[in-house]
RNA sequence: GUCCCCGUCGUCCAGUGGUUAGGACAUCGCCCUUUCACGGCGGUAACACGGGUUCGAAUCCCGUCGGGGACGCCA
């Protein structure tokens, strides 16, 4: 038996959404999928919805949501419905919809397509480790699938916490259509009994996304390829509720240079980083539009008639994308997020600005009053002439800082232990709130634990971030320079040293 | 390990049975130039492999190999 649920009729007005999770800095992948959804909706007279998926309270970052809004606006994307602008299908923040998910989980419990599972997270983790050790696929063993009503009542009476899991039908398979691919089939032996409602009462992505997409009347789910393998669970859920399916479009995943899924370790992924580093939003958007194809190359006739240079086939604006972008053209190989080409594109846009516009661009970003004002007090006491400002603060305005080993390597430390310690600094800073006292205590705590003196500790970081052993106060400088750029500089340093170390071997 | 997706220059894209396999970025060379950059001109560079189908395969089919993703009370 194969499930073949009905797909929503084509006549419904197009509605798409992006659903970022507020767990940190806004991600280039969010802008990429956002752009695609935006284009899809606008080309079809549809609505583009922004929904915040904040159901993981352990990873929740309070400042993140606002940063996501600002970053999307920065690249030029706007949404028709969302937590900030409202809309007829709100609330658009999942943490405000918990009651809805609970009710829907009850429906599944009642119709037998879901069940309660009383294992603890620790028990499940132990099971997973055993399975991995035994080289078998890590999967929930379905132990509580067949609990008798008496057992369930006993557990409930005990007040034992539980999750609600999807009861994936046995011995069948699910087939769904991906609009960019052929039909995709998953045997249910390979589909886990996914947790739908966590023991804290919050839904997992799977439940929340299906319920919300249905209630918000989403017609087309355009998301990253990493979701393909959980799509059968979603199809099963639509089925269990008796709902029509949206169309699924899985977009290729952005990649690091080594082709792995894009990650902050290997590539700057924060939109804040690009903004603060002086990339123009139109260049970023253009670059994202280039990845994965979608834009038809100009024909020879167009090149001749418009007097285009051949390279200008790669240069286009959002209105041009709206006009020409074709989803059926998207190529499925995961595109490398190539910083080199992004920089070239950005240079192209920079050169096209008028002198006044260029000046304005500098003054609103890298030379903004706010930025210079924040830097000024760090060097005032150290200066004898204003002319020394540049000497003391150049690292705030530089892209590439690569101190030689003679600068960053402490006298009494080896290369290996120092690089390892710098990696620890990165981890500590990633977890730190970005203010001077938090940074300082995070570093000191680490130094004490690893037996690094405050001097060695701070000097190392100073060298990595400023390229010098003489600089304005370190923690204050870090705060002004910004978390995303500071951490990126540290990551690049580590990558560079790793490569050098490999070359020596 | 299991399942799923993908596979054209180093990178991003063209190419959908008949092309000298095209463009962009990068790279190399030349020109312009006080330097660098910009700009101009030119070069190197790819159909992963093996079987089919066909008069003819980058294009269609199968297998192999390679890459990636998923396998969480993360999203």
Coordinates of C-alpha atoms in Angstrom, one line a residue, chain A:
Chain A
X1 CA 0.0 0.0 0.0
X2 CA 1.3 3.4 -1.0
X3 CA 0.0 6.7 0.2
X4 CA -0.9 9.1 -2.5
X5 CA -2.5 12.1 -0.8
X6 CA -4.2 14.7 -2.9
X7 CA -2.2 17.8 -3.7
X8 CA -3.8 21.1 -3.2
X9 CA -5.7 22.4 -6.2
X10 CA -3.8 24.8 -8.4
X11 CA -6.5 27.4 -8.2
X12 CA -5.7 28.5 -4.7
X13 CA -3.8 31.8 -4.4
X14 CA -0.1 31.3 -4.1
X15 CA 1.2 31.6 -0.6
X16 CA 4.8 30.8 0.4
X17 CA 6.8 31.3 3.6
X18 CA 10.2 31.3 5.1
X19 CA 10.6 30.0 8.6
X20 CA 13.8 31.0 10.2
X21 CA 14.7 30.0 13.7
X22 CA 16.0 32.7 16.0
X23 CA 19.0 30.9 17.3
X24 CA 21.7 33.3 16.4
X25 CA 22.9 35.6 13.6
X26 CA 20.8 35.8 10.5
X27 CA 22.1 33.3 8.0
X28 CA 23.0 33.7 4.3
X29 CA 21.0 30.5 3.7
X30 CA 17.9 32.3 5.1
X31 CA 18.4 35.1 2.7
X32 CA 18.9 32.7 -0.1
X33 CA 15.7 30.7 0.6
X34 CA 14.0 34.0 1.4
X35 CA 14.9 35.4 -2.0
X36 CA 13.6 32.3 -3.8
X37 CA 10.3 32.3 -1.9
X38 CA 10.0 36.1 -2.5
X39 CA 10.5 35.7 -6.2
X40 CA 8.1 32.7 -6.4
X41 CA 5.3 34.6 -4.7
X42 CA 5.8 37.9 -6.4
X43 CA 6.0 36.4 -9.9
X44 CA 2.6 34.8 -9.2
X45 CA 0.8 37.6 -7.5
X46 CA 1.0 35.6 -4.3
X47 CA 1.9 36.3 -0.7
X48 CA 5.2 35.9 1.0
X49 CA 5.0 35.0 4.7
X50 CA 7.6 35.3 7.4
X51 CA 7.1 32.9 10.3
X52 CA 9.4 32.6 13.3
X53 CA 10.2 29.0 14.4
X54 CA 11.1 29.6 18.0
X55 CA 10.1 26.3 19.5
X56 CA 13.5 25.3 20.7
X57 CA 13.8 27.2 23.9
X58 CA 17.3 25.8 24.6
X59 CA 18.8 27.4 21.6
X60 CA 16.7 30.6 21.6
X61 CA 18.5 33.9 21.3
X62 CA 16.5 36.9 22.3
X63 CA 18.2 39.3 20.0
X64 CA 18.1 37.0 17.0
X65 CA 14.6 37.7 15.7
X66 CA 15.1 41.4 15.3
X67 CA 18.4 40.8 13.6
X68 CA 16.7 38.5 11.1
X69 CA 14.1 41.1 10.3
X70 CA 16.8 43.8 9.8
X71 CA 19.0 41.5 7.7
X72 CA 16.3 40.5 5.4
X73 CA 15.2 44.1 5.0
X74 CA 18.9 45.0 4.4
X75 CA 19.1 42.8 1.3
X76 CA 15.8 44.2 0.1
X77 CA 13.3 41.5 0.9
X78 CA 10.0 42.4 2.4
X79 CA 7.2 40.2 3.5
X80 CA 3.4 40.5 3.4
X81 CA 2.7 38.8 6.6
X82 CA 4.8 38.2 9.7
X83 CA 5.2 38.8 13.4
X84 CA 6.0 42.4 12.9
X85 CA 3.5 43.3 10.2
X86 CA 0.7 40.9 11.3
X87 CA -1.7 39.4 8.9
X88 CA -4.9 37.3 8.8
X89 CA -3.3 34.0 9.8
X90 CA -1.4 35.0 12.9
X91 CA 0.2 34.7 15.3
X92 CA 3.4 34.3 13.2
X93 CA 5.6 33.3 16.1
X94 CA 5.3 29.6 16.9
X95 CA 5.9 30.1 20.6
X96 CA 2.6 31.9 20.6
X97 CA 0.8 29.0 19.0
X98 CA 1.6 26.2 21.4
X99 CA -2.1 25.7 22.2
X100 CA -2.8 25.1 18.5
X101 CA -0.1 22.4 18.3
X102 CA -1.2 20.7 21.5
X103 CA -4.8 20.5 20.2
X104 CA -3.5 19.0 16.9
X105 CA -1.4 16.5 18.7
X106 CA -4.5 15.4 20.6
X107 CA -6.3 14.9 17.3
X108 CA -3.5 12.5 16.2
X109 CA -3.6 10.7 19.5
X110 CA -7.3 10.3 19.2
X111 CA -7.3 9.0 15.6
X112 CA -4.4 6.6 16.3
X113 CA -1.8 8.1 14.1
X114 CA 0.4 9.2 17.1
X115 CA 1.2 7.8 20.5
X116 CA 2.8 8.8 23.8
X117 CA 6.3 7.8 24.5
X118 CA 7.7 8.0 28.0
X119 CA 11.4 7.4 27.6
X120 CA 13.8 10.0 28.9
X121 CA 16.1 11.9 26.7
X122 CA 19.0 10.1 28.5
X123 CA 17.6 6.7 27.7
X124 CA 17.1 7.6 24.1
X125 CA 20.6 9.0 23.8
X126 CA 22.0 5.7 25.3
X127 CA 20.1 3.7 22.8
X128 CA 21.3 5.9 19.9
X129 CA 24.9 5.5 21.0
X130 CA 24.5 1.7 21.1
X131 CA 23.1 1.7 17.7
X132 CA 25.9 3.8 16.3
X133 CA 28.5 1.6 18.0
X134 CA 26.8 -1.4 16.5
X135 CA 26.8 0.3 13.1
X136 CA 23.1 0.1 12.7
X137 CA 21.0 3.1 11.7
X138 CA 20.2 5.1 14.8
X139 CA 16.5 4.9 15.2
X140 CA 13.8 4.9 17.8
X141 CA 12.9 1.3 18.5
X142 CA 9.2 1.9 18.9
X143 CA 9.1 0.4 22.4
X144 CA 6.2 2.5 23.6
X145 CA 4.2 2.1 20.4
X146 CA 2.3 -0.7 21.9
X147 CA 1.9 0.3 25.5
X148 CA -1.4 -0.9 26.9
X149 CA -4.0 1.7 28.0
X150 CA -3.4 0.5 31.6
X151 CA 0.4 1.1 31.3
X152 CA -0.2 4.5 29.8
X153 CA -2.7 5.4 32.5
X154 CA -0.2 4.3 35.1
X155 CA 2.6 6.4 33.7
X156 CA 0.3 9.4 33.4
X157 CA -0.9 8.9 37.0
X158 CA 2.8 8.9 38.0
X159 CA 3.1 12.3 36.3
X160 CA 5.9 10.9 34.1
X161 CA 6.8 13.3 31.3
X162 CA 6.2 12.1 27.8
X163 CA 6.5 13.0 24.2
X164 CA 4.0 12.4 21.4
X165 CA 5.4 10.5 18.5
X166 CA 4.2 9.9 15.0
X167 CA 3.1 6.4 14.4
X168 CA 4.7 5.7 11.0
X169 CA 2.7 2.9 9.3
X170 CA 4.7 -0.3 9.0
X171 CA 5.5 -2.2 5.8
X172 CA 4.5 0.5 3.5
X173 CA 6.2 3.5 1.8
X174 CA 5.5 7.1 1.1
X175 CA 6.0 8.7 -2.2
X176 CA 5.9 12.4 -2.8
X177 CA 6.6 14.7 -5.7
X178 CA 9.5 17.2 -5.6
X179 CA 8.8 19.8 -8.2
X180 CA 12.4 20.0 -9.3
X181 CA 13.0 16.3 -9.2
X182 CA 11.1 13.1 -10.0
X183 CA 9.0 11.3 -7.5
X184 CA 10.8 10.4 -4.3
X185 CA 9.9 7.3 -2.3
X186 CA 10.9 6.4 1.2
X187 CA 10.3 2.9 2.6
X188 CA 8.7 3.3 6.1
X189 CA 11.4 1.0 7.5
X190 CA 13.7 4.0 7.1
X191 CA 11.3 6.6 8.6
X192 CA 11.6 7.1 12.3
X193 CA 8.6 7.6 14.7
X194 CA 9.4 11.2 14.9
X195 CA 8.7 13.2 18.1
X196 CA 6.0 15.7 17.4
X197 CA 5.4 17.2 20.7
X198 CA 8.3 17.5 23.2
X199 CA 7.9 16.9 26.9
X200 CA 8.1 20.6 27.5
X201 CA 4.9 21.0 25.6
X202 CA 6.5 22.7 22.6
X203 CA 6.2 21.1 19.1
X204 CA 9.1 19.9 17.0
X205 CA 9.6 21.5 13.6
X206 CA 7.8 18.6 12.0
X207 CA 4.5 19.1 13.7
X208 CA 4.6 22.9 13.9
X209 CA 5.6 23.3 10.2
X210 CA 2.8 21.1 8.9
X211 CA 0.1 22.5 11.1
X212 CA 1.2 26.1 10.4
X213 CA 1.6 25.6 6.7
X214 CA -1.9 24.1 6.5
X215 CA -3.5 26.8 8.7
X216 CA -1.6 29.6 6.9
X217 CA -2.8 28.1 3.6
X218 CA 0.7 27.7 2.3
X219 CA 0.6 26.3 -1.3
X220 CA 4.2 25.8 -2.0
X221 CA 6.9 24.8 0.4
X222 CA 10.2 26.1 -0.9
X223 CA 13.0 25.1 1.4
X224 CA 16.5 23.6 1.5
X225 CA 17.4 20.2 0.3
X226 CA 18.3 19.0 3.8
X227 CA 14.6 18.6 4.4
X228 CA 14.0 16.0 1.7
X229 CA 14.6 13.1 4.1
X230 CA 12.0 14.4 6.6
X231 CA 9.4 15.2 4.0
X232 CA 7.8 11.7 4.2
X233 CA 7.1 12.5 7.9
X234 CA 5.4 15.6 6.8
X235 CA 3.4 13.9 4.1
X236 CA 2.3 11.3 6.7
X237 CA 1.2 14.2 8.9
X238 CA -0.9 15.9 6.3
X239 CA -2.4 12.5 5.7
X240 CA -3.1 11.9 9.3
X241 CA -5.0 15.2 9.5
X242 CA -6.7 14.5 6.2
X243 CA -5.3 17.7 4.7
X244 CA -4.2 18.5 1.1
X245 CA -0.5 18.5 0.4
X246 CA 1.4 21.7 -0.6
X247 CA 3.8 21.4 -3.5
X248 CA 7.4 20.8 -2.4
X249 CA 10.4 22.5 -3.9
X250 CA 13.7 21.5 -2.4
X251 CA 16.5 23.9 -3.2
X252 CA 20.1 23.0 -3.5
X253 CA 22.2 23.5 -0.4
X254 CA 24.8 26.3 -0.3
X255 CA 28.3 24.9 0.1
X256 CA 31.6 25.7 1.6
X257 CA 34.6 25.6 -0.7
X258 CA 35.1 21.9 0.2
X259 CA 31.5 21.2 -0.9
X260 CA 30.2 20.4 2.6
X261 CA 27.0 22.2 3.7
X262 CA 27.8 25.8 4.3
X263 CA 29.0 26.4 7.9
X264 CA 30.4 29.2 10.0
X265 CA 33.6 27.3 10.6
X266 CA 34.5 27.4 7.0
X267 CA 32.8 30.4 5.7
X268 CA 31.3 33.6 7.0
X269 CA 27.5 32.9 7.1
X270 CA 26.2 35.8 9.1
X271 CA 24.5 38.5 7.1
X272 CA 25.6 40.9 9.8
X273 CA 29.2 40.0 8.9
X274 CA 28.6 41.0 5.3
X275 CA 26.8 44.1 6.2
X276 CA 29.5 45.2 8.6
X277 CA 32.3 44.3 6.3
X278 CA 31.0 46.6 3.7
X279 CA 29.2 44.5 1.1
X280 CA 26.4 46.2 -0.7
X281 CA 23.0 44.5 -0.2
X282 CA 22.3 44.6 -4.0
X283 CA 25.5 42.7 -4.6
X284 CA 24.7 40.1 -2.0
X285 CA 21.2 39.6 -3.5
X286 CA 22.6 39.4 -7.0
X287 CA 25.1 36.9 -5.9
X288 CA 22.4 34.7 -4.2
X289 CA 20.4 34.9 -7.4
X290 CA 23.4 33.6 -9.3
X291 CA 23.7 30.5 -7.1
X292 CA 21.7 27.5 -8.4
X293 CA 21.0 29.1 -11.7
X294 CA 17.5 30.2 -12.3
X295 CA 18.4 33.3 -14.3
X296 CA 18.4 32.8 -18.0
X297 CA 21.6 34.1 -19.6
X298 CA 20.9 37.1 -21.9
X299 CA 20.6 36.0 -25.6
X300 CA 23.1 37.2 -28.1
X301 CA 20.6 39.5 -29.5
X302 CA 20.1 41.1 -26.1
X303 CA 23.8 41.5 -25.6
X304 CA 24.1 43.3 -29.0
X305 CA 21.0 45.4 -28.7
X306 CA 21.7 46.6 -25.2
X307 CA 25.5 46.9 -25.8
X308 CA 26.1 44.6 -22.8
X309 CA 29.5 43.4 -21.9
X310 CA 29.5 39.6 -21.6
X311 CA 30.1 39.7 -17.8
X312 CA 26.8 41.6 -17.4
X313 CA 24.9 38.4 -17.9
X314 CA 25.9 37.8 -14.2
X315 CA 24.8 41.2 -13.0
X316 CA 21.1 41.8 -12.4
X317 CA 18.8 43.5 -10.0
X318 CA 15.8 42.3 -8.0
X319 CA 13.3 43.6 -10.6
X320 CA 15.2 41.8 -13.3
X321 CA 15.1 38.6 -11.2
X322 CA 11.4 39.1 -10.8
X323 CA 11.1 39.3 -14.6
X324 CA 13.4 36.5 -15.6
X325 CA 14.0 34.1 -12.8
X326 CA 12.7 30.7 -13.7
X327 CA 12.4 28.0 -11.0
X328 CA 12.4 25.2 -13.5
X329 CA 15.9 26.3 -14.5
X330 CA 17.4 25.8 -11.1
X331 CA 20.3 23.3 -11.2
X332 CA 20.4 20.8 -8.5
X333 CA 24.1 20.5 -7.7
X334 CA 24.9 22.4 -4.5
X335 CA 26.6 25.7 -5.4
X336 CA 29.7 26.8 -3.6
X337 CA 29.3 30.1 -1.8
X338 CA 32.3 31.6 -3.5
X339 CA 33.6 34.6 -1.7
X340 CA 35.9 35.5 -4.5
X341 CA 33.1 35.9 -6.9
X342 CA 31.0 37.8 -4.4
X343 CA 33.8 40.2 -3.9
X344 CA 34.1 40.8 -7.6
X345 CA 30.4 41.4 -7.9
X346 CA 30.5 43.8 -5.0
X347 CA 33.4 45.6 -6.7
X348 CA 31.3 45.9 -9.8
X349 CA 28.5 47.5 -7.8
X350 CA 30.9 49.8 -6.0
X351 CA 32.4 51.1 -9.2
X352 CA 29.0 51.9 -10.6
X353 CA 28.2 54.2 -7.8
X354 CA 28.6 57.9 -8.4
X355 CA 31.3 59.6 -6.2
X356 CA 28.6 60.9 -4.0
X357 CA 26.9 57.6 -3.6
X358 CA 30.2 55.9 -2.9
X359 CA 31.0 58.5 -0.2
X360 CA 27.5 57.9 1.2
X361 CA 28.1 54.2 1.2
X362 CA 31.3 54.6 3.2
X363 CA 29.6 57.0 5.6
X364 CA 26.7 54.7 6.4
X365 CA 28.9 51.6 6.9
X366 CA 32.6 51.4 7.6
X367 CA 33.0 55.1 8.3
X368 CA 29.7 55.7 9.9
X369 CA 29.5 58.2 12.8
X370 CA 28.4 55.5 15.1
X371 CA 31.3 53.3 14.3
X372 CA 34.0 56.0 14.5
X373 CA 32.3 57.4 17.7
X374 CA 32.6 53.9 19.3
X375 CA 36.2 53.6 18.3
X376 CA 37.3 57.1 19.3
X377 CA 37.3 56.7 23.1
X378 CA 39.4 53.5 22.8
X379 CA 42.3 55.5 21.4
X380 CA 41.9 59.1 22.7
X381 CA 44.2 58.6 25.7
X382 CA 46.8 56.9 23.6
X383 CA 47.2 59.6 21.0
X384 CA 49.4 62.6 20.7
X385 CA 48.2 63.8 17.3
X386 CA 44.9 63.0 15.6
X387 CA 47.0 61.9 12.7
X388 CA 47.9 58.8 14.7
X389 CA 44.3 57.6 14.6
X390 CA 44.8 55.5 11.5
X391 CA 47.9 53.9 12.9
X392 CA 46.1 52.7 16.0
X393 CA 42.8 51.7 14.6
X394 CA 43.6 50.2 11.1
X395 CA 42.5 46.7 12.2
X396 CA 39.0 48.1 12.6
X397 CA 38.9 49.0 8.9
X398 CA 40.8 46.0 7.5
X399 CA 39.6 42.9 5.8
X400 CA 42.7 40.8 6.1
X401 CA 44.7 40.5 9.3
X402 CA 47.3 37.7 9.2
X403 CA 49.9 38.2 11.9
X404 CA 53.1 36.2 11.5
X405 CA 53.9 33.4 14.0
X406 CA 56.5 35.7 15.6
X407 CA 53.7 37.9 16.7
X408 CA 51.0 35.6 17.9
X409 CA 53.0 32.6 19.3
X410 CA 53.8 33.1 23.0
X411 CA 57.4 32.5 23.9
X412 CA 56.7 29.6 26.2
X413 CA 54.1 27.8 24.2
X414 CA 54.2 25.4 21.3
X415 CA 52.4 26.0 18.0
X416 CA 50.0 23.1 18.7
X417 CA 49.0 24.1 22.2
X418 CA 48.5 27.7 21.1
X419 CA 46.3 26.9 18.2
X420 CA 44.4 24.5 20.4
X421 CA 43.9 27.3 22.9
X422 CA 42.8 29.8 20.3
X423 CA 40.2 27.2 19.3
X424 CA 39.0 27.2 22.9
X425 CA 38.9 30.9 22.9
X426 CA 36.6 30.8 19.9
X427 CA 34.3 28.3 21.6
X428 CA 34.2 30.5 24.7
X429 CA 33.5 33.6 22.7
X430 CA 30.8 32.0 20.6
X431 CA 28.9 31.3 23.8
X432 CA 29.5 34.8 25.3
X433 CA 27.2 37.7 25.4
X434 CA 28.8 40.5 23.4
X435 CA 29.7 43.0 26.1
X436 CA 33.1 43.8 27.6
X437 CA 32.6 42.2 31.0
X438 CA 31.1 39.0 29.6
X439 CA 33.9 38.6 27.1
X440 CA 36.5 39.3 29.8
X441 CA 35.1 36.8 32.2
X442 CA 34.6 34.1 29.5
X443 CA 38.3 34.5 28.5
X444 CA 39.5 34.5 32.1
X445 CA 37.5 31.4 33.0
X446 CA 39.0 29.6 30.1
X447 CA 42.5 30.8 30.9
X448 CA 42.2 29.5 34.5
X449 CA 40.9 26.2 33.4
X450 CA 43.7 25.7 30.9
X451 CA 46.5 27.3 32.9
X452 CA 47.1 30.2 30.6
X453 CA 48.1 33.5 32.2
X454 CA 45.8 36.4 31.5
X455 CA 48.7 38.0 29.7
X456 CA 49.3 35.1 27.3
X457 CA 45.6 34.6 26.9
X458 CA 44.7 38.2 26.0
X459 CA 47.9 38.8 24.0
X460 CA 47.1 35.8 21.8
X461 CA 43.7 37.0 21.0
X462 CA 45.0 40.6 20.5
X463 CA 47.5 39.3 18.0
X464 CA 44.9 37.4 16.1
X465 CA 42.3 40.2 16.0
X466 CA 44.5 43.2 15.6
X467 CA 47.6 41.7 14.0
X468 CA 49.7 43.4 16.6
X469 CA 50.7 43.1 20.2
X470 CA 50.0 46.8 20.7
X471 CA 46.3 47.8 20.5
X472 CA 43.5 49.6 22.2
X473 CA 41.8 47.7 25.0
X474 CA 41.0 44.2 23.8
X475 CA 37.6 43.5 25.0
X476 CA 36.2 46.9 24.2
X477 CA 37.7 46.6 20.7
X478 CA 36.0 43.2 20.3
X479 CA 32.7 44.7 21.3
X480 CA 33.0 47.6 18.8
X481 CA 34.3 45.4 16.0
X482 CA 31.3 43.2 16.4
X483 CA 30.7 39.6 17.3
X484 CA 30.3 38.2 13.8
X485 CA 33.4 39.9 12.4
X486 CA 35.5 39.1 15.5
X487 CA 34.6 35.5 15.5
X488 CA 35.1 35.2 11.8
X489 CA 38.6 36.6 12.1
X490 CA 39.4 34.0 14.8
X491 CA 38.0 31.3 12.6
X492 CA 40.0 32.4 9.6
X493 CA 43.1 32.4 11.7
X494 CA 42.4 28.9 12.9
X495 CA 41.8 27.7 9.4
X496 CA 45.0 29.3 8.2
X497 CA 47.1 27.7 10.9
X498 CA 45.5 24.3 10.3
X499 CA 46.5 24.5 6.6
X500 CA 50.0 25.6 7.5
X501 CA 50.3 22.8 10.0
X502 CA 49.2 20.3 7.4
X503 CA 51.7 21.6 4.9
X504 CA 54.5 21.0 7.3
X505 CA 53.6 17.4 7.7

